[in-house]
JSON list of C-alpha atoms in Angstrom, two decimals:
[
{"chain": "A", "resi": 227, "resn": "MET", "atom": "CA", "xyz": [-147.02, 11.53, -47.52]},
{"chain": "A", "resi": 228, "resn": "GLU", "atom": "CA", "xyz": [-146.19, 8.26, -49.09]},
{"chain": "A", "resi": 229, "resn": "LYS", "atom": "CA", "xyz": [-145.91, 6.47, -45.92]},
{"chain": "A", "resi": 230, "resn": "LEU", "atom": "CA", "xyz": [-149.29, 6.77, -45.94]},
{"chain": "A", "resi": 231, "resn": "LEU", "atom": "CA", "xyz": [-150.29, 5.34, -49.01]},
{"chain": "A", "resi": 232, "resn": "ASN", "atom": "CA", "xyz": [-148.01, 2.54, -48.37]},
{"chain": "A", "resi": 233, "resn": "GLN", "atom": "CA", "xyz": [-149.78, 1.51, -44.92]},
{"chain": "A", "resi": 234, "resn": "ASN", "atom": "CA", "xyz": [-153.31, -0.23, -44.46]},
{"chain": "A", "resi": 235, "resn": "ARG", "atom": "CA", "xyz": [-156.39, 2.23, -42.84]},
{"chain": "A", "resi": 236, "resn": "ASP", "atom": "CA", "xyz": [-155.76, 0.77, -39.43]},
{"chain": "A", "resi": 237, "resn": "ASP", "atom": "CA", "xyz": [-152.14, 2.20, -39.92]},
{"chain": "A", "resi": 238, "resn": "ASP", "atom": "CA", "xyz": [-152.85, 5.31, -41.91]},
{"chain": "A", "resi": 239, "resn": "LEU", "atom": "CA", "xyz": [-155.34, 6.32, -39.02]},
{"chain": "A", "resi": 240, "resn": "ARG", "atom": "CA", "xyz": [-152.74, 5.61, -36.38]},
{"chain": "A", "resi": 241, "resn": "TYR", "atom": "CA", "xyz": [-150.51, 7.82, -37.93]},
{"chain": "A", "resi": 242, "resn": "LEU", "atom": "CA", "xyz": [-152.84, 10.36, -38.72]},
{"chain": "A", "resi": 243, "resn": "ARG", "atom": "CA", "xyz": [-154.24, 10.65, -35.16]},
{"chain": "A", "resi": 244, "resn": "ASP", "atom": "CA", "xyz": [-150.37, 10.09, -33.77]},
{"chain": "A", "resi": 245, "resn": "GLN", "atom": "CA", "xyz": [-149.25, 13.70, -36.09]},
{"chain": "A", "resi": 246, "resn": "LEU", "atom": "CA", "xyz": [-151.80, 15.77, -34.72]},
{"chain": "A", "resi": 247, "resn": "GLU", "atom": "CA", "xyz": [-151.34, 14.81, -30.88]},
{"chain": "A", "resi": 248, "resn": "ILE", "atom": "CA", "xyz": [-148.12, 15.35, -31.42]},
{"chain": "A", "resi": 249, "resn": "ARG", "atom": "CA", "xyz": [-148.82, 19.09, -33.13]},
{"chain": "A", "resi": 250, "resn": "ASP", "atom": "CA", "xyz": [-151.23, 19.98, -30.56]},
{"chain": "A", "resi": 251, "resn": "VAL", "atom": "CA", "xyz": [-148.89, 19.14, -27.78]},
{"chain": "A", "resi": 252, "resn": "VAL", "atom": "CA", "xyz": [-146.44, 21.85, -29.40]},
{"chain": "A", "resi": 253, "resn": "HIS", "atom": "CA", "xyz": [-148.91, 24.26, -29.63]},
{"chain": "A", "resi": 254, "resn": "ARG", "atom": "CA", "xyz": [-150.26, 23.60, -26.36]},
{"chain": "A", "resi": 255, "resn": "PHE", "atom": "CA", "xyz": [-147.08, 24.25, -24.63]},
{"chain": "A", "resi": 256, "resn": "VAL", "atom": "CA", "xyz": [-146.55, 27.24, -25.45]},
{"chain": "A", "resi": 257, "resn": "ALA", "atom": "CA", "xyz": [-150.32, 28.24, -25.30]},
{"chain": "A", "resi": 258, "resn": "GLU", "atom": "CA", "xyz": [-149.83, 27.31, -21.92]},
{"chain": "A", "resi": 259, "resn": "ALA", "atom": "CA", "xyz": [-147.10, 29.99, -21.85]},
{"chain": "A", "resi": 260, "resn": "ASP", "atom": "CA", "xyz": [-148.71, 32.67, -22.87]},
{"chain": "A", "resi": 261, "resn": "LYS", "atom": "CA", "xyz": [-151.93, 32.23, -20.32]},
{"chain": "A", "resi": 262, "resn": "ARG", "atom": "CA", "xyz": [-149.03, 32.05, -17.86]},
{"chain": "A", "resi": 263, "resn": "SER", "atom": "CA", "xyz": [-150.02, 28.50, -16.49]},
{"chain": "A", "resi": 264, "resn": "VAL", "atom": "CA", "xyz": [-147.06, 26.13, -15.30]},
{"chain": "A", "resi": 265, "resn": "ASN", "atom": "CA", "xyz": [-149.31, 23.69, -14.38]},
{"chain": "A", "resi": 266, "resn": "GLY", "atom": "CA", "xyz": [-150.45, 23.93, -18.16]},
{"chain": "A", "resi": 267, "resn": "MET", "atom": "CA", "xyz": [-147.36, 23.72, -19.75]},
{"chain": "A", "resi": 268, "resn": "LEU", "atom": "CA", "xyz": [-146.48, 21.11, -17.34]},
{"chain": "A", "resi": 269, "resn": "SER", "atom": "CA", "xyz": [-148.78, 18.52, -18.36]},
{"chain": "A", "resi": 270, "resn": "CYS", "atom": "CA", "xyz": [-147.25, 18.41, -21.62]},
{"chain": "A", "resi": 271, "resn": "VAL", "atom": "CA", "xyz": [-144.23, 16.97, -20.39]},
{"chain": "A", "resi": 272, "resn": "SER", "atom": "CA", "xyz": [-142.84, 13.53, -18.97]},
{"chain": "A", "resi": 273, "resn": "ASP", "atom": "CA", "xyz": [-141.44, 13.92, -15.32]},
{"chain": "A", "resi": 274, "resn": "ASP", "atom": "CA", "xyz": [-137.74, 13.84, -16.71]},
{"chain": "A", "resi": 275, "resn": "VAL", "atom": "CA", "xyz": [-138.23, 16.41, -19.18]},
{"chain": "A", "resi": 276, "resn": "MET", "atom": "CA", "xyz": [-134.39, 18.22, -20.50]},
{"chain": "A", "resi": 277, "resn": "VAL", "atom": "CA", "xyz": [-135.57, 22.00, -21.66]},
{"chain": "A", "resi": 278, "resn": "SER", "atom": "CA", "xyz": [-132.88, 24.08, -23.15]},
{"chain": "A", "resi": 279, "resn": "PHE", "atom": "CA", "xyz": [-133.63, 27.69, -23.35]},
{"chain": "A", "resi": 280, "resn": "ASN", "atom": "CA", "xyz": [-132.37, 30.27, -26.19]},
{"chain": "A", "resi": 281, "resn": "ASP", "atom": "CA", "xyz": [-129.79, 28.10, -27.97]},
{"chain": "A", "resi": 282, "resn": "GLY", "atom": "CA", "xyz": [-128.61, 26.58, -24.76]},
{"chain": "A", "resi": 283, "resn": "ALA", "atom": "CA", "xyz": [-127.69, 29.45, -22.75]},
{"chain": "A", "resi": 284, "resn": "ILE", "atom": "CA", "xyz": [-130.67, 27.34, -19.95]},
{"chain": "A", "resi": 285, "resn": "VAL", "atom": "CA", "xyz": [-131.22, 24.19, -19.63]},
{"chain": "A", "resi": 286, "resn": "LEU", "atom": "CA", "xyz": [-133.68, 22.20, -17.13]},
{"chain": "A", "resi": 287, "resn": "GLU", "atom": "CA", "xyz": [-133.61, 18.95, -16.09]},
{"chain": "A", "resi": 288, "resn": "GLY", "atom": "CA", "xyz": [-136.84, 17.43, -14.55]},
{"chain": "A", "resi": 289, "resn": "ALA", "atom": "CA", "xyz": [-140.30, 18.90, -14.43]},
{"chain": "A", "resi": 290, "resn": "GLU", "atom": "CA", "xyz": [-139.83, 20.22, -11.16]},
{"chain": "A", "resi": 291, "resn": "LYS", "atom": "CA", "xyz": [-137.03, 22.62, -12.35]},
{"chain": "A", "resi": 292, "resn": "LEU", "atom": "CA", "xyz": [-139.05, 23.42, -15.25]},
{"chain": "A", "resi": 293, "resn": "ARG", "atom": "CA", "xyz": [-141.68, 23.86, -12.33]},
{"chain": "A", "resi": 294, "resn": "ALA", "atom": "CA", "xyz": [-139.83, 26.28, -10.76]},
{"chain": "A", "resi": 295, "resn": "PHE", "atom": "CA", "xyz": [-137.67, 28.30, -13.19]},
{"chain": "A", "resi": 296, "resn": "MET", "atom": "CA", "xyz": [-141.37, 29.17, -15.12]},
{"chain": "A", "resi": 297, "resn": "THR", "atom": "CA", "xyz": [-142.78, 30.26, -11.44]},
{"chain": "A", "resi": 298, "resn": "GLY", "atom": "CA", "xyz": [-139.67, 32.97, -10.89]},
{"chain": "A", "resi": 299, "resn": "GLN", "atom": "CA", "xyz": [-140.10, 34.13, -15.24]},
{"chain": "A", "resi": 300, "resn": "PHE", "atom": "CA", "xyz": [-143.89, 34.52, -14.77]},
{"chain": "A", "resi": 301, "resn": "ALA", "atom": "CA", "xyz": [-144.04, 36.03, -10.64]},
{"chain": "A", "resi": 302, "resn": "GLU", "atom": "CA", "xyz": [-144.43, 40.50, -10.23]},
{"chain": "A", "resi": 303, "resn": "ASP", "atom": "CA", "xyz": [-140.08, 40.22, -10.64]},
{"chain": "A", "resi": 304, "resn": "GLY", "atom": "CA", "xyz": [-139.64, 37.93, -13.48]},
{"chain": "A", "resi": 305, "resn": "THR", "atom": "CA", "xyz": [-139.26, 38.36, -16.93]},
{"chain": "A", "resi": 306, "resn": "LEU", "atom": "CA", "xyz": [-142.90, 37.24, -18.57]},
{"chain": "A", "resi": 307, "resn": "ASN", "atom": "CA", "xyz": [-144.55, 39.00, -15.62]},
{"chain": "A", "resi": 308, "resn": "PRO", "atom": "CA", "xyz": [-147.84, 39.76, -15.67]},
{"chain": "A", "resi": 309, "resn": "GLU", "atom": "CA", "xyz": [-147.95, 42.91, -16.99]},
{"chain": "A", "resi": 310, "resn": "THR", "atom": "CA", "xyz": [-145.73, 41.68, -19.82]},
{"chain": "A", "resi": 311, "resn": "ARG", "atom": "CA", "xyz": [-148.10, 39.90, -22.65]},
{"chain": "A", "resi": 312, "resn": "GLY", "atom": "CA", "xyz": [-146.87, 37.27, -24.56]},
{"chain": "A", "resi": 313, "resn": "THR", "atom": "CA", "xyz": [-148.36, 35.99, -27.97]},
{"chain": "A", "resi": 314, "resn": "HIS", "atom": "CA", "xyz": [-146.55, 32.30, -29.83]},
{"chain": "A", "resi": 315, "resn": "ALA", "atom": "CA", "xyz": [-147.62, 31.49, -33.83]},
{"chain": "A", "resi": 316, "resn": "MET", "atom": "CA", "xyz": [-145.98, 28.67, -33.98]},
{"chain": "A", "resi": 317, "resn": "CYS", "atom": "CA", "xyz": [-145.89, 27.76, -38.06]},
{"chain": "A", "resi": 318, "resn": "ASN", "atom": "CA", "xyz": [-144.02, 24.72, -39.72]},
{"chain": "A", "resi": 319, "resn": "THR", "atom": "CA", "xyz": [-144.26, 21.29, -37.70]},
{"chain": "A", "resi": 320, "resn": "ILE", "atom": "CA", "xyz": [-142.36, 18.07, -38.71]},
{"chain": "A", "resi": 321, "resn": "ILE", "atom": "CA", "xyz": [-142.83, 15.48, -37.24]},
{"chain": "A", "resi": 322, "resn": "GLU", "atom": "CA", "xyz": [-141.47, 11.94, -38.13]},
{"chain": "A", "resi": 323, "resn": "LEU", "atom": "CA", "xyz": [-142.74, 8.85, -35.96]},
{"chain": "A", "resi": 324, "resn": "ASP", "atom": "CA", "xyz": [-140.69, 5.47, -34.31]},
{"chain": "A", "resi": 325, "resn": "GLY", "atom": "CA", "xyz": [-142.93, 3.35, -32.88]},
{"chain": "A", "resi": 326, "resn": "ASP", "atom": "CA", "xyz": [-144.09, 5.01, -29.81]},
{"chain": "A", "resi": 327, "resn": "SER", "atom": "CA", "xyz": [-141.15, 8.26, -29.94]},
{"chain": "A", "resi": 328, "resn": "ALA", "atom": "CA", "xyz": [-141.10, 10.53, -32.12]},
{"chain": "A", "resi": 329, "resn": "THR", "atom": "CA", "xyz": [-139.20, 14.01, -33.43]},
{"chain": "A", "resi": 330, "resn": "ALA", "atom": "CA", "xyz": [-140.89, 17.27, -34.18]},
{"chain": "A", "resi": 331, "resn": "GLU", "atom": "CA", "xyz": [-139.32, 20.89, -35.18]},
{"chain": "A", "resi": 332, "resn": "THR", "atom": "CA", "xyz": [-141.54, 23.83, -35.56]},
{"chain": "A", "resi": 333, "resn": "SER", "atom": "CA", "xyz": [-140.70, 27.14, -36.74]},
{"chain": "A", "resi": 334, "resn": "GLY", "atom": "CA", "xyz": [-142.46, 29.57, -35.17]},
{"chain": "A", "resi": 335, "resn": "VAL", "atom": "CA", "xyz": [-142.68, 33.55, -34.22]},
{"chain": "A", "resi": 336, "resn": "THR", "atom": "CA", "xyz": [-143.49, 35.60, -30.58]},
{"chain": "A", "resi": 337, "resn": "TYR", "atom": "CA", "xyz": [-144.66, 38.30, -29.59]},
{"chain": "A", "resi": 338, "resn": "LEU", "atom": "CA", "xyz": [-143.87, 39.84, -26.64]},
{"chain": "A", "resi": 339, "resn": "ALA", "atom": "CA", "xyz": [-145.45, 43.17, -25.20]},
{"chain": "A", "resi": 340, "resn": "THR", "atom": "CA", "xyz": [-143.43, 44.82, -22.36]},
{"chain": "A", "resi": 341, "resn": "PRO", "atom": "CA", "xyz": [-144.34, 47.36, -19.77]},
{"chain": "A", "resi": 342, "resn": "ALA", "atom": "CA", "xyz": [-141.88, 49.64, -21.27]},
{"chain": "A", "resi": 343, "resn": "ASN", "atom": "CA", "xyz": [-143.76, 49.65, -24.14]},
{"chain": "A", "resi": 344, "resn": "ILE", "atom": "CA", "xyz": [-140.86, 47.85, -26.28]},
{"chain": "A", "resi": 345, "resn": "VAL", "atom": "CA", "xyz": [-142.44, 44.72, -28.76]},
{"chain": "A", "resi": 346, "resn": "HIS", "atom": "CA", "xyz": [-139.50, 42.16, -29.10]},
{"chain": "A", "resi": 347, "resn": "ILE", "atom": "CA", "xyz": [-140.47, 40.22, -32.59]},
{"chain": "A", "resi": 348, "resn": "ARG", "atom": "CA", "xyz": [-138.76, 36.51, -32.43]},
{"chain": "A", "resi": 349, "resn": "GLY", "atom": "CA", "xyz": [-138.22, 33.81, -35.18]},
{"chain": "A", "resi": 350, "resn": "VAL", "atom": "CA", "xyz": [-137.63, 31.01, -32.93]},
{"chain": "A", "resi": 351, "resn": "HIS", "atom": "CA", "xyz": [-137.39, 27.45, -33.79]},
{"chain": "A", "resi": 352, "resn": "TYR", "atom": "CA", "xyz": [-137.88, 24.00, -31.06]},
{"chain": "A", "resi": 353, "resn": "ARG", "atom": "CA", "xyz": [-136.01, 20.50, -31.75]},
{"chain": "A", "resi": 354, "resn": "ASP", "atom": "CA", "xyz": [-138.32, 18.59, -29.68]},
{"chain": "A", "resi": 355, "resn": "ALA", "atom": "CA", "xyz": [-138.48, 14.66, -28.84]},
{"chain": "A", "resi": 356, "resn": "PHE", "atom": "CA", "xyz": [-141.90, 13.03, -28.20]},
{"chain": "A", "resi": 357, "resn": "SER", "atom": "CA", "xyz": [-142.89, 9.50, -26.13]},
{"chain": "A", "resi": 358, "resn": "ARG", "atom": "CA", "xyz": [-146.00, 8.02, -26.28]},
{"chain": "A", "resi": 359, "resn": "LEU", "atom": "CA", "xyz": [-145.89, 7.72, -21.52]},
{"chain": "A", "resi": 360, "resn": "ASN", "atom": "CA", "xyz": [-149.84, 5.53, -20.98]},
{"chain": "A", "resi": 361, "resn": "GLY", "atom": "CA", "xyz": [-151.22, 6.78, -23.89]},
{"chain": "A", "resi": 362, "resn": "LYS", "atom": "CA", "xyz": [-150.11, 10.30, -24.38]},
{"chain": "A", "resi": 363, "resn": "TRP", "atom": "CA", "xyz": [-147.74, 11.88, -26.15]},
{"chain": "A", "resi": 364, "resn": "LEU", "atom": "CA", "xyz": [-145.62, 13.78, -23.95]},
{"chain": "A", "resi": 365, "resn": "LEU", "atom": "CA", "xyz": [-142.54, 16.10, -24.23]},
{"chain": "A", "resi": 366, "resn": "VAL", "atom": "CA", "xyz": [-139.24, 14.81, -23.46]},
{"chain": "A", "resi": 367, "resn": "SER", "atom": "CA", "xyz": [-136.84, 16.74, -24.83]},
{"chain": "A", "resi": 368, "resn": "ARG", "atom": "CA", "xyz": [-137.22, 20.69, -25.75]},
{"chain": "A", "resi": 369, "resn": "LYS", "atom": "CA", "xyz": [-134.36, 22.70, -27.49]},
{"chain": "A", "resi": 370, "resn": "HIS", "atom": "CA", "xyz": [-135.53, 26.31, -28.03]},
{"chain": "A", "resi": 371, "resn": "GLY", "atom": "CA", "xyz": [-133.93, 28.49, -30.53]},
{"chain": "A", "resi": 372, "resn": "CYS", "atom": "CA", "xyz": [-133.94, 31.96, -32.08]},
{"chain": "A", "resi": 373, "resn": "GLY", "atom": "CA", "xyz": [-133.29, 32.99, -35.58]},
{"chain": "A", "resi": 374, "resn": "TRP", "atom": "CA", "xyz": [-133.71, 36.87, -35.50]},
{"chain": "A", "resi": 375, "resn": "GLN", "atom": "CA", "xyz": [-135.52, 39.48, -32.93]},
{"chain": "A", "resi": 376, "resn": "ILE", "atom": "CA", "xyz": [-136.41, 42.42, -33.76]},
{"chain": "A", "resi": 377, "resn": "ASP", "atom": "CA", "xyz": [-137.65, 45.45, -31.33]},
{"chain": "A", "resi": 378, "resn": "THR", "atom": "CA", "xyz": [-140.07, 47.70, -31.76]},
{"chain": "A", "resi": 379, "resn": "GLN", "atom": "CA", "xyz": [-142.02, 50.04, -30.23]},
{"chain": "A", "resi": 380, "resn": "GLY", "atom": "CA", "xyz": [-145.55, 48.81, -29.05]},
{"chain": "A", "resi": 381, "resn": "ARG", "atom": "CA", "xyz": [-148.08, 48.29, -26.01]},
{"chain": "A", "resi": 382, "resn": "THR", "atom": "CA", "xyz": [-149.82, 46.29, -23.91]},
{"chain": "A", "resi": 383, "resn": "SER", "atom": "CA", "xyz": [-153.52, 46.01, -23.89]},
{"chain": "A", "resi": 384, "resn": "PRO", "atom": "CA", "xyz": [-155.40, 47.12, -20.66]},
{"chain": "A", "resi": 385, "resn": "PRO", "atom": "CA", "xyz": [-155.70, 43.99, -18.71]},
{"chain": "A", "resi": 386, "resn": "LEU", "atom": "CA", "xyz": [-159.33, 41.71, -19.28]},
{"chain": "A", "resi": 387, "resn": "LEU", "atom": "CA", "xyz": [-162.13, 42.13, -17.23]},
{"chain": "A", "resi": 388, "resn": "THR", "atom": "CA", "xyz": [-163.57, 38.55, -15.85]}
]
């Protein structure tokens, strides 16, 4: 907050707006994943995004590789199939701004309820890099990791009626 106190009003407002827009991308990316929306996830990333899942076990370079991977994950036979329900609860996000670039570190908890009546609860962290491209903040790099996991009995709720 000290940074805010040392700048003029316009700079303060820009700083706060940038913080909010970046935080929105952090939250929107996982909310779209929870909805199983590949297009929604891709709206948060640059064309040349690099995404690393599970502490580097899976590395995808480019939005089209991310599209193909997530489409497979969300398919009937995928790990995140329509019968599996997920929720990301994003917690602490610390953002460092540098002009039209930024980094963010976010911790959170994910819940994944499977048709096998197992719920995976994971403590996750994300290390992100952002660029402001055409006036919009986008993820250019995401490194996902898991610090801990608990598996317990649970079940999914019935599908939503539409």
